[in-house]
CSV table of C-alpha atoms and ligand atoms in Angstrom, one decimal:
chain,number,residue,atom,x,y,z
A,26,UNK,CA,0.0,0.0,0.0
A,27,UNK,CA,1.5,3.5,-0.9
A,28,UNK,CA,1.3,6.0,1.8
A,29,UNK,CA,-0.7,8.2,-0.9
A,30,UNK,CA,-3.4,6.0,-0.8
A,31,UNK,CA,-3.4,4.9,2.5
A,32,UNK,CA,-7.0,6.0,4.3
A,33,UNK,CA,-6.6,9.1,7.1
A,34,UNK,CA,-9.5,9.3,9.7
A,35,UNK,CA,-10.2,12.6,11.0
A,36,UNK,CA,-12.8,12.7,13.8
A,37,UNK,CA,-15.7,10.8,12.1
A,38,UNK,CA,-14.5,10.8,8.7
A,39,UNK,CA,-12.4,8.9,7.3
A,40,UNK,CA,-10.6,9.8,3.5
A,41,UNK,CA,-10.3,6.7,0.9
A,42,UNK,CA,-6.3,8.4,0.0
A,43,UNK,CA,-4.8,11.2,1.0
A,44,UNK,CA,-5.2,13.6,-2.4
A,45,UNK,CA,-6.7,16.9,-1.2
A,46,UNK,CA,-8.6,18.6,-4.4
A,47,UNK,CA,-7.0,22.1,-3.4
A,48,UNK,CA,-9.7,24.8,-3.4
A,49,UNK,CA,-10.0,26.7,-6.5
A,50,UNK,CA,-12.8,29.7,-7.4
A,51,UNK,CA,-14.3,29.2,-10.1
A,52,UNK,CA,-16.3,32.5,-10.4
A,53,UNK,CA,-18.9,30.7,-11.6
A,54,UNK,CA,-21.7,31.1,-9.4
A,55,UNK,CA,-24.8,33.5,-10.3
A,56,UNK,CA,-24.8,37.0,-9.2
A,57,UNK,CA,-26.9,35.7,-5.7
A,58,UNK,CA,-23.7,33.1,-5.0
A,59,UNK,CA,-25.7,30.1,-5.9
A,60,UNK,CA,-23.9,27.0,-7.0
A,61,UNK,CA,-24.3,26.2,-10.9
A,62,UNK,CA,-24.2,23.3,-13.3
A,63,UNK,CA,-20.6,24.2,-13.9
A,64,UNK,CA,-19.7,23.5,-10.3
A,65,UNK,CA,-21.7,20.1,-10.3
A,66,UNK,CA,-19.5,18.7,-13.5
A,67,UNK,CA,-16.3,20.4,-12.5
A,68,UNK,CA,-16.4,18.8,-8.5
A,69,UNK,CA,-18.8,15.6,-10.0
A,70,UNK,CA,-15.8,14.7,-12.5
A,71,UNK,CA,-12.7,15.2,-9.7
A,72,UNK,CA,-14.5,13.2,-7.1
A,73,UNK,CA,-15.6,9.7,-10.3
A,74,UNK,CA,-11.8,10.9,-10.5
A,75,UNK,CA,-10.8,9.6,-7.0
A,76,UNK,CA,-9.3,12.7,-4.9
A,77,UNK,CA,-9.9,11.4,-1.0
A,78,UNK,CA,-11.0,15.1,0.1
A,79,UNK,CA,-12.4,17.3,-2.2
A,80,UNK,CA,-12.1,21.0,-0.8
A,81,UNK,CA,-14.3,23.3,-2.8
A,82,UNK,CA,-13.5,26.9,-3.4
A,83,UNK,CA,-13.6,30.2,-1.2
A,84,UNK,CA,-17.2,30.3,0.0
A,85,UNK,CA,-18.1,33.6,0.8
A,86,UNK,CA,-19.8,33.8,4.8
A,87,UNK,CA,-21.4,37.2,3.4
A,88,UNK,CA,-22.1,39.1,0.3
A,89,UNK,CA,-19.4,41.5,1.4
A,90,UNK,CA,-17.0,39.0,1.8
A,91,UNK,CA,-17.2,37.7,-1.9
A,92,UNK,CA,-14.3,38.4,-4.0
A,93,UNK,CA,-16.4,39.2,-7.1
A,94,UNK,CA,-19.9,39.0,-8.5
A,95,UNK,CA,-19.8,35.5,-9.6
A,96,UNK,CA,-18.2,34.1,-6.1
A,97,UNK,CA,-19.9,31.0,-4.3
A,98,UNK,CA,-22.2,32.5,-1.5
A,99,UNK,CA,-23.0,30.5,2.1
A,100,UNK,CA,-24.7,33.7,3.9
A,101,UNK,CA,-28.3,33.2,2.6
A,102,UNK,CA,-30.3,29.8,3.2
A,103,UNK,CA,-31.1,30.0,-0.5
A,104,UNK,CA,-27.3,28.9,-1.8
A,105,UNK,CA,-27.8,25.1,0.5
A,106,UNK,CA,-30.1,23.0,-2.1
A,107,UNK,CA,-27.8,23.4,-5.4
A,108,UNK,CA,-24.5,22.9,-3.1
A,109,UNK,CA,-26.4,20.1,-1.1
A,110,UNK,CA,-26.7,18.1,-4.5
A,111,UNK,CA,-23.3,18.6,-5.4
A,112,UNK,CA,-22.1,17.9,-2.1
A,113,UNK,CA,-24.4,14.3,-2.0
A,114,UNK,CA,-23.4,13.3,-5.6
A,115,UNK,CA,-19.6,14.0,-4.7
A,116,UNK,CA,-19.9,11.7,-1.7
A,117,UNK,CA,-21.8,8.9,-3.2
A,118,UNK,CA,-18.3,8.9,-5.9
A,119,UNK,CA,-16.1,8.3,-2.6
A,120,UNK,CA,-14.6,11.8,-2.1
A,121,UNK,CA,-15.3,13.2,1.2
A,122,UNK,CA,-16.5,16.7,0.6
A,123,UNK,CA,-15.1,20.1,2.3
A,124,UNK,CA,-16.4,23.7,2.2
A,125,UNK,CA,-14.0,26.4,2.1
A,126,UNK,CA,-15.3,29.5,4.2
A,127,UNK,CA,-14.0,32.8,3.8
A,128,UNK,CA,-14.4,36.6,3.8
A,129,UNK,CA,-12.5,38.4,1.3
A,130,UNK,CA,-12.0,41.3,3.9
A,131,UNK,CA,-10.5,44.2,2.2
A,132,UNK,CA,-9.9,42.3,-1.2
A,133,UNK,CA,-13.6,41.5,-1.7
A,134,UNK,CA,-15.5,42.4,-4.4
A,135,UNK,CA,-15.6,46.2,-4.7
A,136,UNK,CA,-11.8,46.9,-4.5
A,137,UNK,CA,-11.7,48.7,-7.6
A,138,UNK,CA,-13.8,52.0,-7.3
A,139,UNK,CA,-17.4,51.4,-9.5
A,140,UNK,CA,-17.6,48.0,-8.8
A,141,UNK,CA,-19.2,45.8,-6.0
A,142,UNK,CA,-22.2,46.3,-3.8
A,143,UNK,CA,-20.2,47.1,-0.4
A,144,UNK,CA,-17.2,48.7,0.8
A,145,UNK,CA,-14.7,46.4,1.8
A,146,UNK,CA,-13.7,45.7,5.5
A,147,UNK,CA,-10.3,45.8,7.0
A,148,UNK,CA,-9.1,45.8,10.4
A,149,UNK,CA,-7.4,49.0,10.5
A,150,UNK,CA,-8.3,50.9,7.1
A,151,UNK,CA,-4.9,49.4,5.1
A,152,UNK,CA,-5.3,50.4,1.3
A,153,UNK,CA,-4.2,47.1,-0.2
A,154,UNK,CA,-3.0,48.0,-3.7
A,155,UNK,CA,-2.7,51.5,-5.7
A,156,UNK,CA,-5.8,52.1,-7.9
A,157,UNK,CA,-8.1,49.8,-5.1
A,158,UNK,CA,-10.6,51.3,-3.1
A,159,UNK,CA,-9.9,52.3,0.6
A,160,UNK,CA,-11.5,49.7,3.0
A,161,UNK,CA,-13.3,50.9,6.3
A,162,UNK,CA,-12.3,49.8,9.8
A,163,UNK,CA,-14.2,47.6,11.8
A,164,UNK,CA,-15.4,48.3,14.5
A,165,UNK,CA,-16.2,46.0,18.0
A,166,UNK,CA,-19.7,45.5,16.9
A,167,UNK,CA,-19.0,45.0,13.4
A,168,UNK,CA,-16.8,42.2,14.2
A,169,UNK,CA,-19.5,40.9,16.4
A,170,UNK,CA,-21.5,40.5,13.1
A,171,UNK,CA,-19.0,39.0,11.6
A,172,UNK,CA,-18.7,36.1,13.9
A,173,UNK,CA,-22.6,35.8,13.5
A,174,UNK,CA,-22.0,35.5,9.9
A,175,UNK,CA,-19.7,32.7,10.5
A,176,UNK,CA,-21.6,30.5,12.7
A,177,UNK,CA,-24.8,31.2,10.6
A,178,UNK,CA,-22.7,29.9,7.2
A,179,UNK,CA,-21.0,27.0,9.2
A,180,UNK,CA,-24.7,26.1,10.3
A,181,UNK,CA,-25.7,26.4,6.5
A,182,UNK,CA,-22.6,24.2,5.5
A,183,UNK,CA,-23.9,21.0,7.6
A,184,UNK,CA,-27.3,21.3,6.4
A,185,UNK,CA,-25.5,21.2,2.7
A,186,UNK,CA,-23.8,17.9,4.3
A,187,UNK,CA,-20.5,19.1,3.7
A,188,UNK,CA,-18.3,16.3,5.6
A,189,UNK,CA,-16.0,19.2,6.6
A,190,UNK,CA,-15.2,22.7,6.6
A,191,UNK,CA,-12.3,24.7,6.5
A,192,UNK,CA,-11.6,28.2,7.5
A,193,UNK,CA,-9.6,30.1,4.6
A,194,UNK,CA,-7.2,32.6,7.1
A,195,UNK,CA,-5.1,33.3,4.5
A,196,UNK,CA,-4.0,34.6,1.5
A,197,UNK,CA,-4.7,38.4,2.3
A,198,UNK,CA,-8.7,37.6,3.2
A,199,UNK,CA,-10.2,39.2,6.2
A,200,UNK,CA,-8.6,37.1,9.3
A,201,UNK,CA,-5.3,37.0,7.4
A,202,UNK,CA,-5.2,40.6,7.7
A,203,UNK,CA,-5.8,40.3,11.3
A,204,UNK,CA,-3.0,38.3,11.8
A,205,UNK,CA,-0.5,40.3,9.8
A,206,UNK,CA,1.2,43.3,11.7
A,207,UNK,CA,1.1,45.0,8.2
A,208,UNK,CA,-2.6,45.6,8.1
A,209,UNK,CA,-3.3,45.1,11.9
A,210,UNK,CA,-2.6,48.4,13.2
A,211,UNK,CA,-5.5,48.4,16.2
A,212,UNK,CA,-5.2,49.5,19.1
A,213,UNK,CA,-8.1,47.3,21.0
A,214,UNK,CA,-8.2,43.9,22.3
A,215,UNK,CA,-8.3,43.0,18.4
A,216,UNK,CA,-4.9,44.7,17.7
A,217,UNK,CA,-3.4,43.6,21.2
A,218,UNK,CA,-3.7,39.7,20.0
A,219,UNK,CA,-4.1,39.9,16.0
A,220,UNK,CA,-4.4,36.5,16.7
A,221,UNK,CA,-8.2,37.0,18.0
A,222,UNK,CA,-10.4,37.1,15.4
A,223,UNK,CA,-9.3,34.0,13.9
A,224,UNK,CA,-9.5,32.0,17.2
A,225,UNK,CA,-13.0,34.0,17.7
A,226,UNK,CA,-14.1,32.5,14.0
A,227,UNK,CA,-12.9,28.6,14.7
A,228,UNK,CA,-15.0,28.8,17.8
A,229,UNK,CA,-18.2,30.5,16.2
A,230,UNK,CA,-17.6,27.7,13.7
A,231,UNK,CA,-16.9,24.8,16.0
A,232,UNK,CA,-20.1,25.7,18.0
A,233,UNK,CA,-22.4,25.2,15.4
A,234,UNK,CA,-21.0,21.7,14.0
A,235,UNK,CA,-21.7,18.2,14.7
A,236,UNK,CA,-18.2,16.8,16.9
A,237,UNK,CA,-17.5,14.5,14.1
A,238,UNK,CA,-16.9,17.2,11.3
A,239,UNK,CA,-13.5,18.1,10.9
A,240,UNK,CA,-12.1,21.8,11.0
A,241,UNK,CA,-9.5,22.6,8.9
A,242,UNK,CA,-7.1,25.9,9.0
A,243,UNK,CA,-5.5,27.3,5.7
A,244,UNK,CA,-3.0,30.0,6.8
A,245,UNK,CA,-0.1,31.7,4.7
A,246,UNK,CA,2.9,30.8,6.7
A,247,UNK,CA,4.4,33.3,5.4
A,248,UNK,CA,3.8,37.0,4.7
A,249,UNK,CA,6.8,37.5,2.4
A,250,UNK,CA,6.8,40.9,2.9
A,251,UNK,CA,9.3,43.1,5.3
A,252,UNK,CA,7.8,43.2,8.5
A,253,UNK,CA,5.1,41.0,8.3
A,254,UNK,CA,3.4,37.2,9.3
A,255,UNK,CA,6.3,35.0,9.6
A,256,UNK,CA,7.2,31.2,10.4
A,257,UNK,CA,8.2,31.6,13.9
A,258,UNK,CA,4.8,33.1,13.9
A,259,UNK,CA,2.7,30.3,12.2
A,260,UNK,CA,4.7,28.0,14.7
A,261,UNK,CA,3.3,29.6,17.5
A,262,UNK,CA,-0.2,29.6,16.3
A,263,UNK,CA,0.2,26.1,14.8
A,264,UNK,CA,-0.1,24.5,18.8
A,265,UNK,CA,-3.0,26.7,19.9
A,266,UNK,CA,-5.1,25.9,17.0
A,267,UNK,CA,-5.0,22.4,17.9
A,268,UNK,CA,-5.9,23.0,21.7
A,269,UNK,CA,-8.8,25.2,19.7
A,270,UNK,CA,-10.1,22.2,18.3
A,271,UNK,CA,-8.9,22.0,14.4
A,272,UNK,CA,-8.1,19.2,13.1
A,273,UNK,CA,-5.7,19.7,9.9
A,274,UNK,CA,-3.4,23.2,8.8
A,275,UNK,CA,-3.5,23.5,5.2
A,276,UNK,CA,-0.3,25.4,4.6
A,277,UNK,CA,-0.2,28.2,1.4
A,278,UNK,CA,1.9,31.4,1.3
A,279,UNK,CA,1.2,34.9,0.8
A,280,UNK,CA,-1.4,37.3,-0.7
A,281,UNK,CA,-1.3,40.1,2.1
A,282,UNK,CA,0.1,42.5,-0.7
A,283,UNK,CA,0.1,43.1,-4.3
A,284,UNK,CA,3.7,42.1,-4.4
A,285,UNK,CA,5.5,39.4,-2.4
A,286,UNK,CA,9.4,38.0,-2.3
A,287,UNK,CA,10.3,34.4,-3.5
A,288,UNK,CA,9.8,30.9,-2.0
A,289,UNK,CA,11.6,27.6,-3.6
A,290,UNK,CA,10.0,24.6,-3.2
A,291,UNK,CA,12.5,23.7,-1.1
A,292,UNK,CA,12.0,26.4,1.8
A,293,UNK,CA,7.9,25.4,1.2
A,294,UNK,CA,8.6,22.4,1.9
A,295,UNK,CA,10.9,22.8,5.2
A,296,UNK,CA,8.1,25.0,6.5
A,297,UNK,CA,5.6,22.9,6.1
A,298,UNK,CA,7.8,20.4,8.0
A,299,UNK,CA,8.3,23.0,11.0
A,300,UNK,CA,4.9,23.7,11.3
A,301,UNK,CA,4.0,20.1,11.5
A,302,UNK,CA,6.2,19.4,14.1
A,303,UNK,CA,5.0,22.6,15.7
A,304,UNK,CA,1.1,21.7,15.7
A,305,UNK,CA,1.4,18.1,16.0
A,306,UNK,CA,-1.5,18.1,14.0
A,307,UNK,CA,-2.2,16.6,10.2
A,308,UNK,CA,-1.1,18.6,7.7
A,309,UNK,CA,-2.1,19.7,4.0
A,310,UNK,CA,0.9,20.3,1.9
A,311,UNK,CA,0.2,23.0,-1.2
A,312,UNK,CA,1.9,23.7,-4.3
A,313,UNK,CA,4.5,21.6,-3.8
A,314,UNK,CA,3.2,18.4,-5.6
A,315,UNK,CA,4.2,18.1,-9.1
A,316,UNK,CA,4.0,14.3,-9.8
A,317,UNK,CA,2.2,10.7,-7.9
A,318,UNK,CA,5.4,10.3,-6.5
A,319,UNK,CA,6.7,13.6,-5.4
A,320,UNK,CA,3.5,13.3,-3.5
A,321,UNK,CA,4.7,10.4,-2.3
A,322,UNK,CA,7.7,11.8,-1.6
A,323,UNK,CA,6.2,14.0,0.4
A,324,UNK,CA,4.0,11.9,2.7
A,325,UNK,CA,7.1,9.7,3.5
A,326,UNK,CA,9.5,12.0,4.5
A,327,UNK,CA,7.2,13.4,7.2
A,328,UNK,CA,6.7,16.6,5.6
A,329,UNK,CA,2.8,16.3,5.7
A,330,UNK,CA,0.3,13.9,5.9
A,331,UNK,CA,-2.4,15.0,2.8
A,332,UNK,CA,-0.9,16.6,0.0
A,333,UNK,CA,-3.3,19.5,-2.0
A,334,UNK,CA,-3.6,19.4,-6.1
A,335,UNK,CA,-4.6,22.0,-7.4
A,336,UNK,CA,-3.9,23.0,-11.1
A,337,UNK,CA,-2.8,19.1,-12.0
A,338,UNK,CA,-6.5,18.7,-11.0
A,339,UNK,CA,-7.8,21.1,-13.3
A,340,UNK,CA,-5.8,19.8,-16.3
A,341,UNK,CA,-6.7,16.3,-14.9
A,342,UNK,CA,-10.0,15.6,-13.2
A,343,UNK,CA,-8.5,11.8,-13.3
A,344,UNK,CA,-5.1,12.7,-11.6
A,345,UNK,CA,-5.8,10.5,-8.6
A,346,UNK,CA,-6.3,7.3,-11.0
A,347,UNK,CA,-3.2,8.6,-12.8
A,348,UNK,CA,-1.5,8.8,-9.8
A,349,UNK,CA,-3.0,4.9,-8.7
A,350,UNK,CA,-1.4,4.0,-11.3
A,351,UNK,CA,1.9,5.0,-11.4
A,352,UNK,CA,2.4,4.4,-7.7
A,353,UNK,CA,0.9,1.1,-7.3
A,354,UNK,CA,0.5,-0.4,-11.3
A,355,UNK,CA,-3.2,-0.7,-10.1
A,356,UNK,CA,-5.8,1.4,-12.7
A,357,UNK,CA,-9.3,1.5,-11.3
A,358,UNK,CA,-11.8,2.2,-13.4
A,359,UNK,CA,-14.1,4.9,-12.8
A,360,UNK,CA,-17.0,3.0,-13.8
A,361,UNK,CA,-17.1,-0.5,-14.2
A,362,UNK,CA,-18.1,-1.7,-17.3
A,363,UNK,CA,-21.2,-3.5,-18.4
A,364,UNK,CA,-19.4,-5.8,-20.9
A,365,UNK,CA,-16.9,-7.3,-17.8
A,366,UNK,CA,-13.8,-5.2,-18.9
A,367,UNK,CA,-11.7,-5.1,-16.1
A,368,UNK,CA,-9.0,-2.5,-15.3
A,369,UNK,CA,-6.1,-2.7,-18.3
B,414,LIG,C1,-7.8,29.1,-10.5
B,414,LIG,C2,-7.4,29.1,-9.0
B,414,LIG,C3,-8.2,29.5,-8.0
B,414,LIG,C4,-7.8,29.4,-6.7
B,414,LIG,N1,-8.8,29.7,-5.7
B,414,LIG,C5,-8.4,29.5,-4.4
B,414,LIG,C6,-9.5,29.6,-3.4
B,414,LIG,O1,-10.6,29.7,-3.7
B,414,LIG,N2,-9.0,29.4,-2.1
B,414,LIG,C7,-7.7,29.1,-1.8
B,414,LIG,O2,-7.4,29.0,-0.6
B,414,LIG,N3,-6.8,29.0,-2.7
B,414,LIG,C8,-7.1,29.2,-4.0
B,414,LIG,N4,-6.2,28.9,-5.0
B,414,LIG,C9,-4.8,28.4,-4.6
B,414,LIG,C10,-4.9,26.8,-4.7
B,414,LIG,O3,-5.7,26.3,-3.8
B,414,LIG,C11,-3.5,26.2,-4.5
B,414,LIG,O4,-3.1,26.6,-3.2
B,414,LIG,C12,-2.4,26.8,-5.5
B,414,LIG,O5,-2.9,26.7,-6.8
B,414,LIG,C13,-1.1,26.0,-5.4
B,414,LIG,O6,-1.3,24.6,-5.6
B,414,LIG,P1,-0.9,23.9,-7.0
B,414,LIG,O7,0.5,24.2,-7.3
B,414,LIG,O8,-1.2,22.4,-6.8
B,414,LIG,O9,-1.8,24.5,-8.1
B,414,LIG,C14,-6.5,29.0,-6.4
B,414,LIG,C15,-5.6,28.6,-7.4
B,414,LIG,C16,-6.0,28.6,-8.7
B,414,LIG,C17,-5.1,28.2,-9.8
């Protein structure tokens, strides 16, 4: 058995291999955030394809956390039925199914002047980019709503059956901005412990789901930018999100400004390592996969324990077969034939 395709049980559920469909936005959704056919075929075709976990995109928990008009929505009861089909098809292939839950923070939707319903939110009023619009700051009560509007999108996950969610805290978003002493400039209990908000989210979220169902954190590690969200910081985190009941880090880079400095794959992947050991938690390695057995690779020499594929996936809805394949000379068949033809 190849460690790729070896099962991993978190809480109640347990994942056939250890291929992590990495979330992807498809801005694809109508202008109210609900699902579309596109979104059953394109998730439909990756789990008959075999991923183990199959995270969808960056869910917006409110319209103004959507990053543009054609953004996924999970802040109005109307956006459950069309992902609860998806979400019931994908399962019935295998995959177990995970909702990514975000808010854009200040770069949703309207970050270019003219566009966008609502003004972007930020914790301390940071313009992110030249030419973007100026988010506002918000305040104690706003944040209050916030949390609301994550336990309310959480509660709307489990009635889509999602078997997990995750809670995107990188990549710029809302609690990524938080976190980062580059846009966290506050002065309250909020600016004292950047680290606040995102603890404050995992609990809203934890509240409101079953025990069983899995929470997983993505953070950027790193900022790369002077002055910024480093390792040593994702280290310390790493620990007190497990004692705040998550279950997996899901470990990307970046995205707190228009510009960033370089990463090999090497320094990704020595990271990821550190942060491991630091959470003692399972972790999701990203961007660092570029075959079945750099995967592989990967698993074996302790530098995570589910690997994320993301663009292989979208040139490859079959990647995990491929991947069977050349690990283990075993190709199933994604559907078994009428006429008794067996696996080549
Ligand atoms: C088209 C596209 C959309 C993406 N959307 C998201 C997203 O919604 N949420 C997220 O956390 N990352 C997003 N990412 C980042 C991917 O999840 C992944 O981390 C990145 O592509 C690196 O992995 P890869 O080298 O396997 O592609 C996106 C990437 C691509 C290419």
């Amino acid at each position: 058995m190849t460690r790729l395709f070896t099962p991993i049980q978190l809480r109640g559920v347990t994942a056939r291999n250890r291929i992590m469909m990495s979330p992807m936005s498809q801005a694809r959704a109508d202008e109210q955030g609900v699902a579309q056919m596109w979104h059953a075929v394109h998730y439909g075709s990756r789990a008959v394809g075999g991923v183990g976990l199959l995270l969808m995109e960056d869910t917006a928990i409110s319209e103004a956390g959507r990053l543009n008009q054609h953004s996924l929505g999970m802040y109005d009861d109307a956006h459950v039925a069309a992902l609860r089909h998806i979400v019931e098809f994908c399962r019935g292939q295998g995959a177990c199914v995970g909702a990514q839950l975000g808010h854009a923070g200040p770069k949703a939707w309207s970050k270019t002047e003219g566009q966008g319903p609502l003004r972007p939110v930020s914790p301390s009023g940071r313009l992110f980019a030249e030419g973007w619009v100026l988010p506002s700051v918000l305040t104690v009560e706003e944040i209050a709503s916030v949390l609301d509007q994550w336990r309310a999108a959480a509660r709307r996950a489990v009635a889509a059956s999602y078997d997990f969610v995750e809670v995107h805290a990188g990549h710029g978003y809302l609690i990524n901005a938080f976190l980062s002493p580059l846009t966290n400039a506050r002065d309250d209990a909020y600016g004292r412990d950047r680290t606040r908000l995102l603890f404050e989210s995992v609990a809203a979220v934890r509240e409101v789901i079953p025990l069983e169902m899995p929470v997983f954190v993505r953070l950027s590690v790193e900022d790369l930018v002077p002055g910024g969200w480093t390792l040593a910081d994702t280290q310390r985190l790493a620990g007190r999100l497990r004692e705040a009941g998550v279950d997996a880090l899901d470990l990307s880079w970046g995205g707190i400004g228009p510009t960033q400095g370089p990463l090999t794959l090497e320094e990704r992947r020595n990271a990821t390592r550190r942060v491991r050991e630091a959470a003692r938690l399972p972790v999701v390695a990203v961007g660092l996969v570029e075959s079945a057995q750099g995967a592989e690779a990967i698993l074996g020499e302790g530098t995570a324990d589910i690997v994320a594929i993301g663009r292989l996936l979208l040139r490859n809805p079959y990647w995990a077969l491929d991947a069977a394949e050349a690990l283990a000379g075993d190709l199933p068949l994604a559907v078994t034939s009428p006429y008794g033809i067996g696996a080549r």
